Amino acid sequence: MTGTSVLSRTHPLSPPNNPRQSSELNTRFNEQGWLSLLKRCKNMEEFKQVHAQILKLGLSCDSFCGSNLVATCALSKWGSMEYACSIFQQIEEPGSFEYNTMIRGHVNNMNLEEALLLYIEMLGGGIEPDKFTFPFLLKTCSLLGALKEGMQIQGHVFKAALEGDIFVQNSLISMYGKCGAIKHACAVFEQMDEKSVASWSSIIGAHASMEMWHECLMLLGDMSSEARHRAEESTLVSALSACTHLGSPNLGKCIHGILMRNISELNVVVETSLIDMYVKCGCIEKGLCVFQNMAEKNRYSYTVMISGLAIHGRGREALRVFSEMLEEGLAPDDVVYVGVLSACSHAGLVDEGLHCFNRMQFEHKIKPTVQHYGCMVDLVGRAGMLSEAYDLIKSMPIKPNDVVWRSLLSACKVHLNLEIGEIAAENLFKLNPNNSGDYLVLANMYAKAQKWDDVARIRRKIVEKRLVQTPGFSLVEAKRKVYKFVSQDKSQPLCDTIYDMIHQMEWQLKFEGYKPDTSQVLLDVDEEEKRQRLKYHSQKLAIAFALIHTSEGSPIRISRNLRMCNDCHKYTRFISLIYEREITVRDRHRFHHFKDGTCSCKDYW
């Protein structure tokens, strides 16, 4: 080591010749000096110097000194678990502190199996575990997804009479949540006499890991109702994820406000979560505002913003943000390019997409993955270049997956190319014979071509394979709650009022020249039956509900699990004009922003 060592900076020593003086010196430095020296170590080289002096003075067998040596070496960022293990093995009678330290060190270094084996060794040596033992053992089970072992450790918690310790309880909640045993997590939470902020964070995080988004927000509300509990940053990030998945921007704005009031400076992770929430809830301008005001941006921030602009159909802006990223000196990766190519696809920027695809390979030396090829097939397929899309699939150096073939099938449905559509469908059936959606798309294409025998043949396959069809639904936010509608829905408490609103809307639509597009009903029934089926699509019911339960002129936001049909698209354009509302609809592919009778997609989706 160059320069002054940690020893010469503090107490330069060499053991004296007089045995009595040596003994006194050992005692003095055992009590005052060596712990201070250990704390000043900044790397393993300095630590080994201190350790060498301790060995010279014969202090290594002292339990206090040995414990601190193990703790410093195992838990410091610069430490070495291998070296810590060698010290630990020299301690004649290690106690719970030493074992806890080593278990913690193994967990921090992701030596998870070693942590569990050390616990078994601890029990075999007759050492009683304490409240500091179990949190890191339970964290080990969380990381391993070891539910069975976690339940066994809970049994040990009861044997040690520590089931009421709040730190152990929080660790149990987190472990059960990450292992998918949400009922066990809730049981521990409900049995707690007192709940800390960390307890609420653990149970909310447990539900977030199970993607139980409604429950996350309900728990956050319960937590907020207890005045002494202020949500932690990690809890609020989980709540933002819930808002993102539920399409609930108003609740997301409330959480943003809480973050601004309680945290002086948001870090890049939180700000990126806010951007993700806003863009996926349809508030692209707010997402852009957060992005533009960030003091620090990383590659993930740019990726989220580019992907967000992509699903809103703002392809040229996405390319501009991508250029800014490159100017900042951030090297793009394969994930960023998925967003870039997707942006070109949604905006119909064929030439720009082809240029970016080549640039990715030849300038940035990124080998295209199946996701990139999927974007390119989608890009040229949406543009009606179906033969080119099929040729691209055939030329792929890697085997196309179901997403690639599904992109081609979807493009064939839009452009009514049954010949290539049948090829895409057959390949899909080989790759994934149990996806009912692929059979339905092909059946709908046959129906549009009025090939009813082929429609019946495909539908028989669905029945024979016992495939479950995913029902379409729409989510809409009103009165700080999210409501779900399915087509022909009569389960809502205010069903009659909603249906009356539908009649009123249709009456006004007639004066604007709206006519139902009955070609969207792909059943061999008469025109009146087709009109009735179109009338109560889930999106229309959601719009009717929102018009009743939101203030005049306020925006309406709807999320769908399936692609929007052409009739609902036209219907929503007219409603935005008649009722002077901005209506944002997110379907399976992208966002549509309706205003004054027009849509942001320009009928390209």
Coordinates of C-alpha atoms in Angstrom, one line a residue:
M1 CA 0.0 0.0 0.0
T2 CA 1.4 3.4 -1.0
G3 CA 1.3 6.3 1.5
T4 CA 0.6 6.2 5.2
S5 CA -1.1 3.0 6.5
V6 CA -4.1 2.9 8.7
L7 CA -1.8 1.9 11.6
S8 CA 0.7 4.8 11.2
R9 CA -2.2 7.3 10.9
T10 CA -3.4 6.2 14.4
H11 CA -1.2 4.3 16.8
P12 CA 2.1 3.0 15.4
L13 CA 3.0 0.1 17.6
S14 CA 5.2 -2.8 18.1
P15 CA 4.8 -5.2 21.0
P16 CA 7.3 -4.3 23.9
N17 CA 9.7 -6.8 25.3
N18 CA 8.5 -6.5 28.9
P19 CA 5.7 -9.2 29.3
R20 CA 3.9 -7.1 31.9
Q21 CA 3.9 -4.0 29.7
S22 CA 2.7 -6.2 26.8
S23 CA -0.3 -7.5 28.8
E24 CA -1.3 -4.0 29.9
L25 CA -0.9 -2.7 26.4
N26 CA -3.1 -5.5 25.0
T27 CA -5.8 -4.7 27.5
R28 CA -5.7 -1.0 26.7
F29 CA -5.9 -1.5 23.0
N30 CA -8.6 -4.2 23.3
E31 CA -10.8 -1.7 25.0
Q32 CA -9.9 1.5 23.3
G33 CA -7.8 1.1 20.2
W34 CA -8.5 -1.8 17.9
L35 CA -12.2 -1.2 17.4
S36 CA -11.4 2.3 16.4
L37 CA -8.8 1.1 13.9
L38 CA -11.2 -1.4 12.4
K39 CA -13.8 1.3 11.8
R40 CA -11.2 3.4 10.0
C41 CA -10.4 0.7 7.4
K42 CA -11.3 1.6 3.9
N43 CA -10.3 -1.6 2.0
M44 CA -9.1 -5.2 2.6
E45 CA -5.4 -4.2 2.5
E46 CA -5.9 -1.9 5.5
F47 CA -8.1 -4.4 7.3
K48 CA -5.4 -7.1 6.9
Q49 CA -2.8 -4.8 8.4
V50 CA -5.0 -4.3 11.5
H51 CA -5.7 -8.0 11.7
A52 CA -1.9 -8.8 11.5
Q53 CA -1.3 -6.5 14.5
I54 CA -4.1 -8.0 16.5
L55 CA -2.6 -11.5 15.8
K56 CA 0.8 -10.2 17.0
L57 CA -0.7 -9.0 20.3
G58 CA -2.5 -12.3 20.8
L59 CA -6.0 -10.7 20.8
S60 CA -7.6 -12.8 18.0
C61 CA -9.1 -15.4 20.5
D62 CA -10.8 -12.6 22.4
S63 CA -14.5 -12.9 21.7
F64 CA -15.1 -9.2 21.5
C65 CA -12.2 -8.7 19.1
G66 CA -13.1 -11.7 17.0
S67 CA -16.7 -10.6 16.7
N68 CA -15.7 -7.2 15.5
L69 CA -13.2 -8.6 13.0
V70 CA -15.9 -10.9 11.5
A71 CA -18.5 -8.1 11.4
T72 CA -16.2 -5.6 9.8
C73 CA -15.0 -8.1 7.1
A74 CA -18.4 -9.6 6.4
L75 CA -20.6 -6.5 6.3
S76 CA -18.3 -3.8 4.8
K77 CA -18.8 -2.9 1.2
W78 CA -15.2 -3.6 0.6
G79 CA -15.1 -6.8 2.7
S80 CA -14.5 -10.4 1.7
M81 CA -16.8 -13.2 2.8
E82 CA -14.1 -15.7 2.1
Y83 CA -11.7 -13.9 4.5
A84 CA -14.6 -13.5 7.0
C85 CA -15.2 -17.2 7.0
S86 CA -11.5 -17.9 7.8
I87 CA -11.7 -15.6 10.8
F88 CA -15.1 -17.1 11.9
Q89 CA -13.6 -20.6 11.9
Q90 CA -10.8 -19.5 14.3
I91 CA -13.3 -18.4 17.0
E92 CA -13.5 -21.1 19.5
E93 CA -17.0 -20.7 20.7
P94 CA -19.0 -18.4 18.3
G95 CA -22.3 -17.2 19.7
S96 CA -25.5 -15.9 18.1
F97 CA -23.9 -12.6 17.3
E98 CA -21.2 -14.2 15.2
Y99 CA -23.6 -16.5 13.5
N100 CA -26.1 -13.7 12.8
T101 CA -23.3 -11.6 11.3
M102 CA -22.1 -14.4 9.0
I103 CA -25.7 -15.2 7.9
R104 CA -26.3 -11.6 7.1
G105 CA -23.0 -11.3 5.2
H106 CA -23.9 -14.4 3.1
V107 CA -27.3 -13.0 2.3
N108 CA -25.8 -9.6 1.3
N109 CA -23.4 -11.4 -1.0
M110 CA -26.2 -13.6 -2.4
N111 CA -24.6 -16.8 -1.0
L112 CA -28.1 -17.9 -0.1
E113 CA -27.6 -21.6 0.3
E114 CA -24.6 -21.0 2.5
A115 CA -26.8 -18.8 4.8
L116 CA -29.3 -21.6 5.3
L117 CA -26.5 -24.2 5.9
L118 CA -24.9 -21.9 8.5
Y119 CA -28.3 -21.6 10.3
I120 CA -28.5 -25.4 10.4
E121 CA -24.9 -25.5 11.8
M122 CA -25.9 -22.9 14.4
L123 CA -28.8 -25.0 15.6
G124 CA -26.6 -28.1 15.6
G125 CA -24.2 -26.3 17.9
G126 CA -26.9 -25.6 20.4
I127 CA -26.9 -21.8 19.7
E128 CA -30.3 -20.3 20.2
P129 CA -31.4 -18.0 17.4
D130 CA -32.7 -14.5 18.3
K131 CA -34.8 -11.7 16.8
F132 CA -31.8 -10.7 14.7
T133 CA -31.4 -14.2 13.2
F134 CA -34.8 -14.6 11.5
P135 CA -35.1 -11.4 9.3
F136 CA -32.1 -12.4 7.1
L137 CA -33.1 -16.0 7.0
L138 CA -36.6 -15.0 5.8
K139 CA -35.0 -12.7 3.2
T140 CA -33.0 -15.7 2.0
C141 CA -36.2 -17.7 1.5
S142 CA -37.8 -14.7 -0.3
L143 CA -34.9 -14.5 -2.7
L144 CA -34.9 -18.3 -3.3
G145 CA -38.7 -18.5 -3.5
A146 CA -38.4 -21.2 -0.8
L147 CA -41.9 -21.2 0.7
K148 CA -41.6 -24.5 2.4
E149 CA -38.3 -23.5 4.2
G150 CA -39.9 -20.1 5.0
M151 CA -42.8 -21.9 6.7
Q152 CA -40.4 -24.1 8.7
I153 CA -38.5 -21.0 9.9
Q154 CA -41.8 -19.5 11.0
G155 CA -42.2 -22.6 13.2
H156 CA -38.8 -21.8 14.7
V157 CA -40.0 -18.2 15.3
F158 CA -42.8 -19.6 17.4
K159 CA -40.5 -21.9 19.3
A160 CA -38.3 -18.9 20.1
A161 CA -41.4 -17.0 21.3
L162 CA -40.6 -14.2 18.8
E163 CA -43.9 -14.3 16.8
G164 CA -44.7 -10.8 18.3
D165 CA -41.5 -9.1 17.3
I166 CA -42.3 -6.5 14.7
F167 CA -39.1 -6.9 12.7
V168 CA -39.7 -10.6 12.4
Q169 CA -43.3 -10.1 11.5
N170 CA -42.5 -7.6 8.7
S171 CA -39.9 -10.1 7.3
L172 CA -42.6 -12.9 7.4
I173 CA -45.0 -10.7 5.4
S174 CA -42.4 -9.8 2.8
M175 CA -41.3 -13.5 2.5
Y176 CA -44.8 -14.8 2.1
G177 CA -45.6 -12.1 -0.5
K178 CA -42.6 -12.8 -2.6
C179 CA -43.2 -16.5 -2.4
G180 CA -46.8 -16.0 -3.7
A181 CA -48.5 -17.0 -0.4
I182 CA -50.5 -13.8 0.0
K183 CA -53.0 -15.3 2.4
H184 CA -50.2 -16.2 4.8
A185 CA -48.8 -12.7 4.5
C186 CA -52.3 -11.2 5.3
A187 CA -52.7 -13.6 8.3
V188 CA -49.4 -12.3 9.8
F189 CA -50.3 -8.7 9.1
E190 CA -53.8 -9.0 10.7
Q191 CA -52.4 -10.7 13.8
M192 CA -50.0 -7.8 14.5
D193 CA -50.8 -5.8 17.7
E194 CA -49.0 -2.8 16.3
K195 CA -48.2 -2.0 12.7
S196 CA -45.3 0.2 11.8
V197 CA -44.7 2.1 8.5
A198 CA -42.5 -0.9 7.5
S199 CA -45.4 -3.3 8.2
W200 CA -47.7 -1.4 5.8
S201 CA -44.9 -1.2 3.3
S202 CA -44.4 -5.0 3.5
I203 CA -48.0 -5.9 3.0
I204 CA -48.5 -3.4 0.2
G205 CA -45.3 -4.7 -1.5
A206 CA -46.6 -8.3 -1.0
H207 CA -49.8 -7.4 -2.9
A208 CA -47.8 -5.6 -5.6
S209 CA -45.6 -8.6 -6.1
M210 CA -48.8 -10.6 -6.8
E211 CA -50.1 -7.8 -9.1
M212 CA -53.1 -7.3 -6.9
W213 CA -53.3 -3.6 -7.8
H214 CA -56.8 -2.8 -6.4
E215 CA -55.7 -4.2 -3.0
C216 CA -52.5 -2.1 -3.1
L217 CA -54.5 1.1 -3.4
M218 CA -57.0 0.0 -0.8
L219 CA -54.3 -0.7 1.7
L220 CA -52.6 2.6 1.0
G221 CA -55.9 4.3 1.8
D222 CA -56.2 2.3 5.1
M223 CA -52.6 3.3 5.9
S224 CA -53.2 7.0 5.2
S225 CA -56.3 7.0 7.4
E226 CA -53.9 6.3 10.4
A227 CA -52.4 9.7 10.9
R228 CA -49.2 8.5 12.5
H229 CA -48.2 6.5 9.5
R230 CA -46.6 8.3 6.6
A231 CA -45.9 6.1 3.5
E232 CA -42.3 5.4 2.6
E233 CA -40.8 6.1 -0.8
S234 CA -40.8 2.4 -1.7
T235 CA -44.5 2.1 -0.7
L236 CA -45.4 5.0 -2.9
V237 CA -43.5 3.5 -5.8
S238 CA -45.6 0.3 -5.4
A239 CA -48.7 2.4 -5.4
L240 CA -47.6 4.2 -8.6
S241 CA -47.3 0.7 -10.2
A242 CA -50.8 0.0 -9.1
C243 CA -52.1 3.2 -10.7
T244 CA -50.1 2.4 -13.8
H245 CA -51.7 -1.1 -14.2
L246 CA -55.2 0.1 -13.3
G247 CA -55.0 3.2 -15.6
S248 CA -55.8 5.5 -12.6
P249 CA -54.1 8.8 -13.2
N250 CA -56.1 10.8 -10.6
L251 CA -54.8 8.5 -7.8
G252 CA -51.4 8.7 -9.4
K253 CA -51.4 12.5 -9.2
C254 CA -52.3 12.3 -5.5
I255 CA -49.3 10.0 -4.9
H256 CA -47.1 12.4 -6.9
G257 CA -48.3 15.2 -4.6
I258 CA -47.5 13.1 -1.5
L259 CA -44.0 12.5 -2.9
M260 CA -43.4 16.2 -3.5
R261 CA -44.6 17.2 0.0
N262 CA -42.6 14.6 1.8
I263 CA -39.4 14.2 -0.2
S264 CA -37.2 17.2 -0.9
E265 CA -35.6 15.8 -4.0
L266 CA -36.9 12.8 -6.0
N267 CA -34.3 10.4 -7.2
V268 CA -34.1 9.1 -10.8
V269 CA -35.9 5.8 -10.0
V270 CA -39.0 7.6 -8.5
E271 CA -39.1 10.1 -11.3
T272 CA -38.9 7.4 -13.9
S273 CA -41.8 5.6 -12.1
L274 CA -43.8 8.8 -12.3
I275 CA -43.2 9.1 -16.1
D276 CA -44.2 5.4 -16.5
M277 CA -47.4 6.0 -14.6
Y278 CA -48.4 9.1 -16.5
V279 CA -47.7 7.8 -20.0
K280 CA -49.5 4.5 -19.3
C281 CA -52.4 6.3 -17.8
G282 CA -52.8 8.5 -20.9
C283 CA -51.3 11.7 -19.5
I284 CA -48.5 11.9 -22.0
E285 CA -48.0 15.7 -21.5
K286 CA -47.5 15.3 -17.7
G287 CA -45.1 12.5 -18.4
L288 CA -43.1 14.7 -20.7
C289 CA -43.1 17.5 -18.1
V290 CA -41.6 15.2 -15.4
F291 CA -39.1 13.9 -18.0
Q292 CA -38.0 17.4 -19.2
N293 CA -37.5 18.6 -15.6
M294 CA -35.4 15.7 -14.4
A295 CA -32.0 16.8 -13.1
E296 CA -30.5 13.5 -14.0
K297 CA -31.6 11.0 -16.7
N298 CA -30.4 7.5 -17.3
R299 CA -30.9 5.0 -20.1
Y300 CA -34.0 3.6 -18.4
S301 CA -35.6 7.1 -18.1
Y302 CA -35.1 7.5 -21.9
T303 CA -36.4 4.0 -22.6
V304 CA -39.6 4.7 -20.6
M305 CA -40.2 8.1 -22.3
I306 CA -39.5 6.7 -25.8
S307 CA -41.8 3.7 -25.3
G308 CA -44.5 6.0 -23.8
L309 CA -44.4 8.3 -26.9
A310 CA -44.6 5.2 -29.0
I311 CA -47.9 3.9 -27.5
H312 CA -49.3 7.4 -27.9
G313 CA -48.5 7.3 -31.6
R314 CA -46.1 10.2 -31.4
G315 CA -43.3 8.6 -33.4
R316 CA -41.4 11.6 -34.5
E317 CA -41.2 12.9 -30.9
A318 CA -39.9 9.5 -29.8
L319 CA -37.2 9.7 -32.5
R320 CA -36.3 13.2 -31.3
V321 CA -35.9 12.0 -27.6
F322 CA -33.8 9.1 -28.9
S323 CA -31.5 11.6 -30.6
E324 CA -31.2 13.6 -27.4
M325 CA -30.2 10.4 -25.6
L326 CA -27.4 9.8 -28.1
E327 CA -26.3 13.4 -27.8
E328 CA -26.0 12.9 -24.0
G329 CA -23.5 10.1 -24.7
L330 CA -25.8 7.3 -23.4
A331 CA -25.3 4.2 -25.5
P332 CA -28.5 2.5 -26.6
D333 CA -29.2 -1.1 -25.9
D334 CA -31.6 -3.6 -27.4
V335 CA -34.5 -2.5 -25.1
V336 CA -34.3 1.1 -26.2
Y337 CA -34.4 0.0 -29.9
V338 CA -37.6 -2.0 -29.3
G339 CA -39.2 1.3 -28.2
V340 CA -37.8 3.2 -31.1
L341 CA -39.0 0.6 -33.7
S342 CA -42.3 0.4 -32.0
A343 CA -42.7 4.2 -32.2
C344 CA -42.0 4.0 -36.0
S345 CA -44.6 1.2 -36.3
H346 CA -47.4 3.1 -34.4
A347 CA -46.8 6.2 -36.4
G348 CA -46.5 4.5 -39.8
L349 CA -42.9 5.8 -40.2
V350 CA -41.7 3.0 -42.5
D351 CA -38.6 4.6 -43.9
E352 CA -37.5 5.9 -40.5
G353 CA -38.0 2.4 -39.0
L354 CA -35.9 0.7 -41.7
H355 CA -33.2 3.3 -41.1
C356 CA -33.2 2.7 -37.4
F357 CA -33.1 -1.1 -37.8
N358 CA -30.0 -0.8 -40.0
R359 CA -28.4 1.8 -37.6
M360 CA -28.9 -0.6 -34.7
Q361 CA -27.0 -3.3 -36.4
F362 CA -24.3 -1.5 -38.2
E363 CA -23.6 1.6 -36.1
H364 CA -24.4 0.4 -32.6
K365 CA -23.5 -3.3 -33.2
I366 CA -26.7 -4.7 -31.7
K367 CA -27.8 -8.0 -32.9
P368 CA -31.5 -8.0 -33.7
T369 CA -33.6 -10.2 -31.4
V370 CA -37.0 -11.7 -32.1
Q371 CA -38.6 -8.6 -30.5
H372 CA -36.9 -6.3 -33.0
Y373 CA -38.1 -8.5 -35.9
G374 CA -41.5 -8.5 -34.4
C375 CA -41.5 -4.7 -34.5
M376 CA -40.3 -4.7 -38.1
V377 CA -43.0 -7.1 -39.2
D378 CA -45.6 -5.0 -37.4
L379 CA -44.2 -1.9 -39.1
V380 CA -44.4 -3.1 -42.7
G381 CA -47.5 -5.1 -42.1
R382 CA -49.5 -2.1 -40.7
A383 CA -48.4 -0.2 -43.8
G384 CA -50.1 -2.8 -45.9
M385 CA -46.8 -4.3 -47.2
L386 CA -47.9 -7.9 -46.3
S387 CA -45.8 -9.7 -48.8
E388 CA -42.7 -7.8 -47.6
A389 CA -43.6 -8.6 -44.0
Y390 CA -43.9 -12.3 -44.9
D391 CA -40.6 -12.3 -46.7
L392 CA -38.9 -10.7 -43.7
I393 CA -40.1 -13.5 -41.5
K394 CA -38.8 -16.1 -43.9
S395 CA -35.4 -14.4 -44.0
M396 CA -35.0 -14.2 -40.2
P397 CA -31.8 -15.8 -39.0
I398 CA -33.7 -16.9 -35.8
K399 CA -36.8 -18.9 -35.5
P400 CA -39.9 -16.6 -35.4
N401 CA -42.0 -16.8 -32.3
D402 CA -45.8 -16.5 -31.8
V403 CA -45.5 -12.7 -31.4
V404 CA -44.0 -12.3 -34.9
W405 CA -46.6 -14.5 -36.5
R406 CA -49.4 -12.8 -34.5
S407 CA -48.2 -9.4 -35.8
L408 CA -48.5 -10.6 -39.4
L409 CA -51.9 -12.2 -38.7
S410 CA -53.2 -8.9 -37.2
A411 CA -51.9 -6.9 -40.2
C412 CA -53.7 -9.4 -42.5
K413 CA -56.9 -8.9 -40.6
V414 CA -56.7 -5.1 -41.0
H415 CA -55.9 -5.3 -44.7
L416 CA -58.2 -8.3 -45.4
N417 CA -55.5 -10.6 -46.8
L418 CA -56.9 -14.1 -46.2
E419 CA -54.2 -15.9 -48.1
I420 CA -51.2 -14.8 -46.0
G421 CA -53.4 -14.7 -42.9
E422 CA -54.0 -18.4 -43.2
I423 CA -50.3 -19.0 -43.4
A424 CA -49.7 -16.9 -40.3
A425 CA -52.5 -18.6 -38.4
E426 CA -51.3 -22.1 -39.2
N427 CA -47.8 -21.3 -37.9
L428 CA -49.4 -19.9 -34.7
F429 CA -51.4 -23.0 -34.2
K430 CA -48.2 -25.1 -34.4
L431 CA -46.4 -22.8 -31.9
N432 CA -49.3 -22.3 -29.5
P433 CA -52.3 -24.5 -30.2
N434 CA -54.2 -23.3 -27.1
N435 CA -54.5 -19.6 -27.7
S436 CA -58.2 -19.0 -28.4
G437 CA -57.5 -15.4 -29.6
D438 CA -55.6 -16.7 -32.7
Y439 CA -58.5 -18.9 -33.7
L440 CA -61.0 -16.1 -33.2
V441 CA -59.0 -13.7 -35.4
L442 CA -58.9 -16.3 -38.2
A443 CA -62.6 -17.0 -37.7
N444 CA -63.4 -13.3 -37.9
M445 CA -61.4 -13.0 -41.2
Y446 CA -63.5 -15.9 -42.6
A447 CA -66.6 -14.1 -41.4
K448 CA -65.7 -10.9 -43.2
A449 CA -65.1 -12.9 -46.4
Q450 CA -68.5 -14.6 -45.6
K451 CA -67.0 -18.0 -45.6
W452 CA -69.4 -19.3 -42.9
D453 CA -68.4 -23.0 -43.3
D454 CA -64.8 -22.0 -42.4
V455 CA -66.1 -19.9 -39.5
A456 CA -68.0 -23.0 -38.2
R457 CA -64.9 -25.2 -38.6
I458 CA -62.7 -22.9 -36.6
R459 CA -65.3 -22.4 -33.9
R460 CA -65.6 -26.2 -33.6
K461 CA -61.9 -26.4 -33.0
I462 CA -62.2 -23.9 -30.1
V463 CA -65.0 -26.1 -28.6
E464 CA -63.1 -29.4 -29.2
K465 CA -59.9 -28.0 -27.6
R466 CA -62.0 -26.5 -24.7
L467 CA -60.3 -23.2 -25.1
V468 CA -61.5 -20.3 -22.9
Q469 CA -62.2 -17.1 -24.8
T470 CA -61.0 -14.0 -23.0
P471 CA -64.1 -11.7 -22.6
G472 CA -63.6 -8.1 -23.6
F473 CA -63.9 -5.4 -20.9
S474 CA -63.4 -1.7 -20.4
L475 CA -62.2 0.1 -17.2
V476 CA -63.2 3.7 -16.5
E477 CA -62.3 5.9 -13.5
A478 CA -65.0 8.0 -11.8
K479 CA -65.4 9.2 -8.3
R480 CA -61.9 8.1 -7.3
K481 CA -62.8 4.5 -8.2
V482 CA -62.2 2.2 -11.2
Y483 CA -65.3 0.5 -12.7
K484 CA -65.3 -2.5 -15.0
F485 CA -67.8 -3.1 -17.8
V486 CA -68.3 -6.0 -20.2
S487 CA -70.4 -6.1 -23.3
Q488 CA -74.2 -6.3 -22.7
D489 CA -73.4 -5.7 -19.0
K490 CA -76.4 -5.5 -16.8
S491 CA -74.7 -6.3 -13.5
Q492 CA -74.1 -2.6 -12.5
P493 CA -76.3 -1.2 -9.8
L494 CA -77.2 1.8 -12.0
C495 CA -77.8 -0.4 -15.1
D496 CA -81.1 1.2 -16.1
T497 CA -79.6 4.7 -15.9
I498 CA -76.6 3.7 -18.0
Y499 CA -78.9 2.1 -20.7
D500 CA -81.0 5.2 -20.7
M501 CA -77.9 7.3 -21.3
I502 CA -77.0 5.0 -24.2
H503 CA -80.4 5.7 -25.8
Q504 CA -79.9 9.4 -25.4
M505 CA -76.4 9.2 -26.9
E506 CA -77.6 7.3 -29.9
W507 CA -80.4 9.7 -30.5
Q508 CA -77.9 12.6 -30.7
L509 CA -75.5 10.6 -32.8
K510 CA -78.1 10.2 -35.5
F511 CA -78.1 13.9 -36.1
E512 CA -74.4 13.9 -36.6
G513 CA -74.6 11.3 -39.3
Y514 CA -73.4 8.3 -37.3
K515 CA -74.4 4.9 -38.6
P516 CA -73.4 1.6 -36.8
D517 CA -70.7 -0.3 -38.7
T518 CA -72.5 -3.7 -38.6
S519 CA -69.6 -5.4 -40.4
Q520 CA -67.9 -5.5 -37.0
V521 CA -70.4 -8.1 -35.9
L522 CA -69.0 -11.3 -37.4
L523 CA -72.1 -13.5 -36.9
D524 CA -74.6 -14.8 -39.4
V525 CA -77.5 -12.8 -38.0
D526 CA -79.8 -10.1 -39.3
E527 CA -79.0 -6.4 -39.3
E528 CA -81.2 -5.5 -36.3
E529 CA -79.5 -8.2 -34.2
K530 CA -76.1 -6.8 -35.3
R531 CA -77.1 -3.3 -34.3
Q532 CA -78.2 -4.4 -30.8
R533 CA -74.9 -6.3 -30.2
L534 CA -72.9 -3.2 -31.2
K535 CA -75.1 -0.9 -29.1
Y536 CA -73.9 -2.2 -25.7
H537 CA -70.2 -2.8 -26.3
S538 CA -68.2 -2.4 -23.1
Q539 CA -66.5 0.8 -24.3
K540 CA -69.9 2.5 -25.0
L541 CA -71.2 1.5 -21.5
A542 CA -68.1 2.9 -19.9
I543 CA -68.5 6.2 -21.8
A544 CA -72.1 6.4 -20.8
F545 CA -71.2 5.8 -17.1
A546 CA -68.5 8.4 -17.2
L547 CA -70.8 11.0 -18.8
I548 CA -73.2 10.5 -15.9
H549 CA -70.7 10.4 -13.1
T550 CA -68.1 13.0 -14.0
S551 CA -68.3 16.7 -14.2
E552 CA -69.2 18.4 -17.4
G553 CA -66.2 19.1 -19.6
S554 CA -63.8 16.9 -17.6
P555 CA -61.7 14.3 -19.5
I556 CA -62.7 10.6 -19.7
R557 CA -60.1 7.8 -19.6
I558 CA -60.9 4.2 -20.5
S559 CA -58.7 1.1 -20.6
R560 CA -59.5 -1.9 -22.7
N561 CA -58.0 -5.4 -22.7
L562 CA -58.7 -6.0 -26.4
R563 CA -58.2 -4.0 -29.6
M564 CA -60.8 -1.4 -30.2
C565 CA -63.3 -2.2 -33.0
N566 CA -63.8 0.2 -35.9
D567 CA -67.4 1.0 -34.8
C568 CA -66.4 1.9 -31.2
H569 CA -63.6 4.1 -32.7
K570 CA -66.1 6.0 -34.9
Y571 CA -68.7 6.2 -32.1
T572 CA -66.2 7.7 -29.7
R573 CA -65.0 10.3 -32.2
F574 CA -68.6 11.5 -32.5
I575 CA -69.2 11.5 -28.7
S576 CA -66.1 13.6 -28.1
L577 CA -67.6 16.2 -30.5
I578 CA -71.2 16.1 -29.3
Y579 CA -70.4 16.2 -25.5
E580 CA -67.3 18.3 -25.8
R581 CA -65.2 15.9 -23.9
E582 CA -61.6 14.7 -24.3
I583 CA -61.8 10.9 -24.3
T584 CA -58.6 8.8 -23.9
V585 CA -58.9 5.1 -24.7
R586 CA -56.1 2.7 -24.2
D587 CA -56.6 -0.6 -26.0
R588 CA -54.3 -3.6 -26.2
H589 CA -52.0 -1.9 -28.7
R590 CA -51.9 1.9 -28.0
F591 CA -53.6 5.0 -26.8
H592 CA -56.3 6.9 -28.7
H593 CA -56.9 10.5 -27.8
F594 CA -60.4 11.7 -29.0
K595 CA -61.1 15.4 -29.2
D596 CA -63.5 17.5 -31.3
G597 CA -64.5 14.6 -33.4
T598 CA -60.9 13.5 -34.3
C599 CA -58.5 10.9 -33.0
S600 CA -54.8 11.2 -32.4
C601 CA -54.2 8.0 -34.4
K602 CA -55.5 9.5 -37.6
D603 CA -57.4 6.2 -38.1
Y604 CA -54.0 4.4 -38.4
W605 CA -53.9 1.7 -35.7

